XYZ file of C-alpha atoms in Angstrom:
176
model
C -11.388 15.017 -22.773
C -8.750 15.699 -19.997
C -9.736 17.568 -16.667
C -8.239 20.865 -16.214
C -6.752 20.901 -12.561
C -5.877 24.309 -10.505
C -3.327 24.098 -7.654
C -2.857 25.976 -4.887
C -0.752 26.372 -2.390
C -1.776 28.940 0.780
C -1.975 29.729 4.214
C -5.195 28.895 6.803
C -6.550 32.310 5.666
C -5.829 32.218 1.973
C -2.360 33.882 1.527
C -0.950 32.825 -1.662
C 2.450 34.557 -1.301
C 5.052 31.945 -0.742
C 7.251 32.986 2.510
C 8.369 30.871 5.164
C 4.662 29.407 5.812
C 5.264 27.103 3.018
C 5.734 23.375 4.148
C 8.237 21.928 1.603
C 8.536 18.545 2.571
C 6.315 15.889 4.272
C 3.543 13.475 2.951
C 1.957 15.932 1.230
C 4.864 16.258 -1.389
C 4.265 12.722 -2.814
C 0.877 13.587 -3.239
C 1.572 16.762 -4.957
C 4.079 15.005 -7.312
C 1.534 12.638 -8.135
C -0.698 14.991 -9.509
C 1.985 16.582 -11.768
C 3.078 13.388 -13.094
C -0.727 12.189 -13.979
C -1.101 14.850 -15.888
C -0.217 14.878 -19.604
C 0.598 18.910 -19.617
C 0.963 22.141 -17.529
C -1.347 25.335 -18.771
C 0.523 29.105 -17.266
C -0.458 32.214 -17.738
C 2.580 34.566 -18.905
C 3.570 35.499 -15.528
C 3.697 32.336 -14.004
C 5.849 30.899 -16.899
C 8.112 33.353 -16.489
C 8.675 32.806 -12.700
C 9.183 28.960 -13.077
C 11.015 29.143 -16.081
C 13.947 31.560 -14.013
C 14.109 28.544 -11.776
C 13.131 24.909 -12.678
C 15.252 24.739 -16.232
C 18.652 24.256 -13.936
C 16.520 22.792 -10.695
C 17.590 19.194 -10.311
C 15.472 16.583 -7.937
C 12.291 14.767 -8.233
C 9.971 17.762 -8.679
C 12.420 18.888 -11.801
C 12.294 15.427 -13.157
C 8.636 15.746 -13.602
C 8.447 19.475 -14.658
C 11.170 19.939 -16.617
C 9.912 17.728 -19.946
C 6.674 18.318 -19.376
C 5.099 20.117 -22.149
C 3.958 23.958 -20.482
C 1.037 25.871 -22.365
C 1.531 29.185 -22.451
C -1.471 32.042 -22.670
C -0.930 35.498 -22.736
C -2.894 38.511 -24.224
C 1.046 39.588 -25.423
C 2.676 38.484 -28.282
C 5.070 35.978 -26.630
C 7.215 34.298 -29.982
C 9.592 31.757 -29.224
C 9.522 30.169 -25.925
C 12.051 28.021 -23.928
C 11.429 24.959 -21.309
C 9.086 23.171 -23.540
C 6.884 25.466 -24.281
C 4.198 26.332 -26.530
C 2.112 29.941 -26.827
C -1.525 29.550 -26.656
C -2.275 31.269 -29.919
C -5.376 33.228 -30.056
C -8.120 33.623 -27.510
C -6.793 31.613 -23.856
C -10.482 30.536 -23.688
C -10.904 28.858 -27.057
C -7.009 27.399 -26.517
C -7.696 25.695 -23.615
C -11.042 24.189 -24.875
C -8.864 23.150 -27.991
C -6.544 21.411 -25.021
C -8.813 19.993 -23.051
C -9.913 18.152 -26.131
C -6.526 16.504 -27.696
C -4.838 16.191 -23.984
C -5.173 14.331 -21.093
C -5.050 15.723 -17.635
C -3.920 19.525 -17.538
C -2.137 21.157 -14.895
C -2.524 24.626 -13.869
C -0.415 26.501 -10.970
C -1.310 29.492 -10.064
C -4.196 31.395 -9.303
C -3.848 34.635 -11.125
C -6.134 36.867 -14.308
C -5.497 33.435 -16.620
C -7.289 31.095 -13.796
C -10.211 33.138 -13.319
C -11.234 33.141 -16.561
C -10.974 30.070 -17.289
C -12.910 29.196 -13.712
C -15.666 31.898 -15.032
C -15.781 29.834 -18.486
C -16.429 27.048 -16.839
C -13.529 25.281 -18.252
C -11.755 24.501 -14.395
C -13.054 21.135 -13.701
C -11.164 20.708 -9.981
C -9.763 23.078 -8.145
C -7.020 21.663 -5.388
C -5.967 24.024 -2.286
C -3.021 22.934 -0.665
C -3.566 24.165 3.280
C -0.589 24.962 4.729
C -1.038 25.224 8.928
C -0.904 29.533 9.429
C -2.425 32.273 9.575
C -0.175 34.445 7.603
C -2.399 38.035 8.043
C -1.905 40.599 5.443
C -1.233 39.333 1.420
C -2.693 38.174 -1.645
C -5.203 35.892 -2.016
C -6.808 33.476 -4.766
C -9.719 34.353 -7.592
C -10.342 37.975 -6.339
C -13.274 38.654 -8.546
C -14.619 35.547 -8.796
C -17.572 34.411 -7.468
C -19.416 30.599 -8.171
C -20.188 27.812 -6.080
C -18.180 24.919 -5.680
C -18.590 21.139 -3.970
C -16.135 19.598 -1.927
C -14.478 16.238 -3.564
C -12.096 15.655 -0.701
C -10.516 16.440 1.968
C -6.994 14.996 3.372
C -5.057 15.697 5.231
C -0.958 14.617 5.776
C 1.287 14.228 8.598
C 2.869 17.447 7.332
C 0.405 19.568 8.597
C -0.728 20.431 5.195
C -4.689 19.487 4.414
C -5.664 19.058 0.483
C -9.235 20.377 -0.406
C -10.673 19.381 -3.675
C -13.310 21.399 -4.825
C -15.535 20.806 -8.507
C -16.476 24.431 -9.473
C -20.396 24.250 -9.958
C -21.730 26.231 -12.939
C -24.420 26.476 -15.485
C -22.457 26.731 -18.297
C -20.514 23.409 -17.410
């Protein structure tokens, strides 16, 4: 059974609205690509899929070489229709669909921390949370997992020369 790994970049004060705080290059970049290339597929909510699909299919470089050919599974409460960019809809209930994916796929990479991520965390389906902490205090902005509540256990804290720190956590829940 594969692991579901949720990855989120943020500032020290947990702002996720990407702007000039995002450190695009550095040794953390290689670690991020290793995580992604070790995954068998991506899981995305509809909004994240639409945002990424608007950029990545025409992009090039080391990230694009990993992301573009990878199978993407998209969860949405809305009917999705035909999807492009190697994407497939998750039919029916997202929680049941992700359970099936975890049984049939290897590790699953999930980018984003919106509604889908919160629901999957609360359902006990997320195996690891990866927080890429960028060296900036940003102030106002959106923060991850609003209204999600559960204890976590630190698995790893890794500092990179770029100033970014990776914090890996395991969600702890009674229904795991």
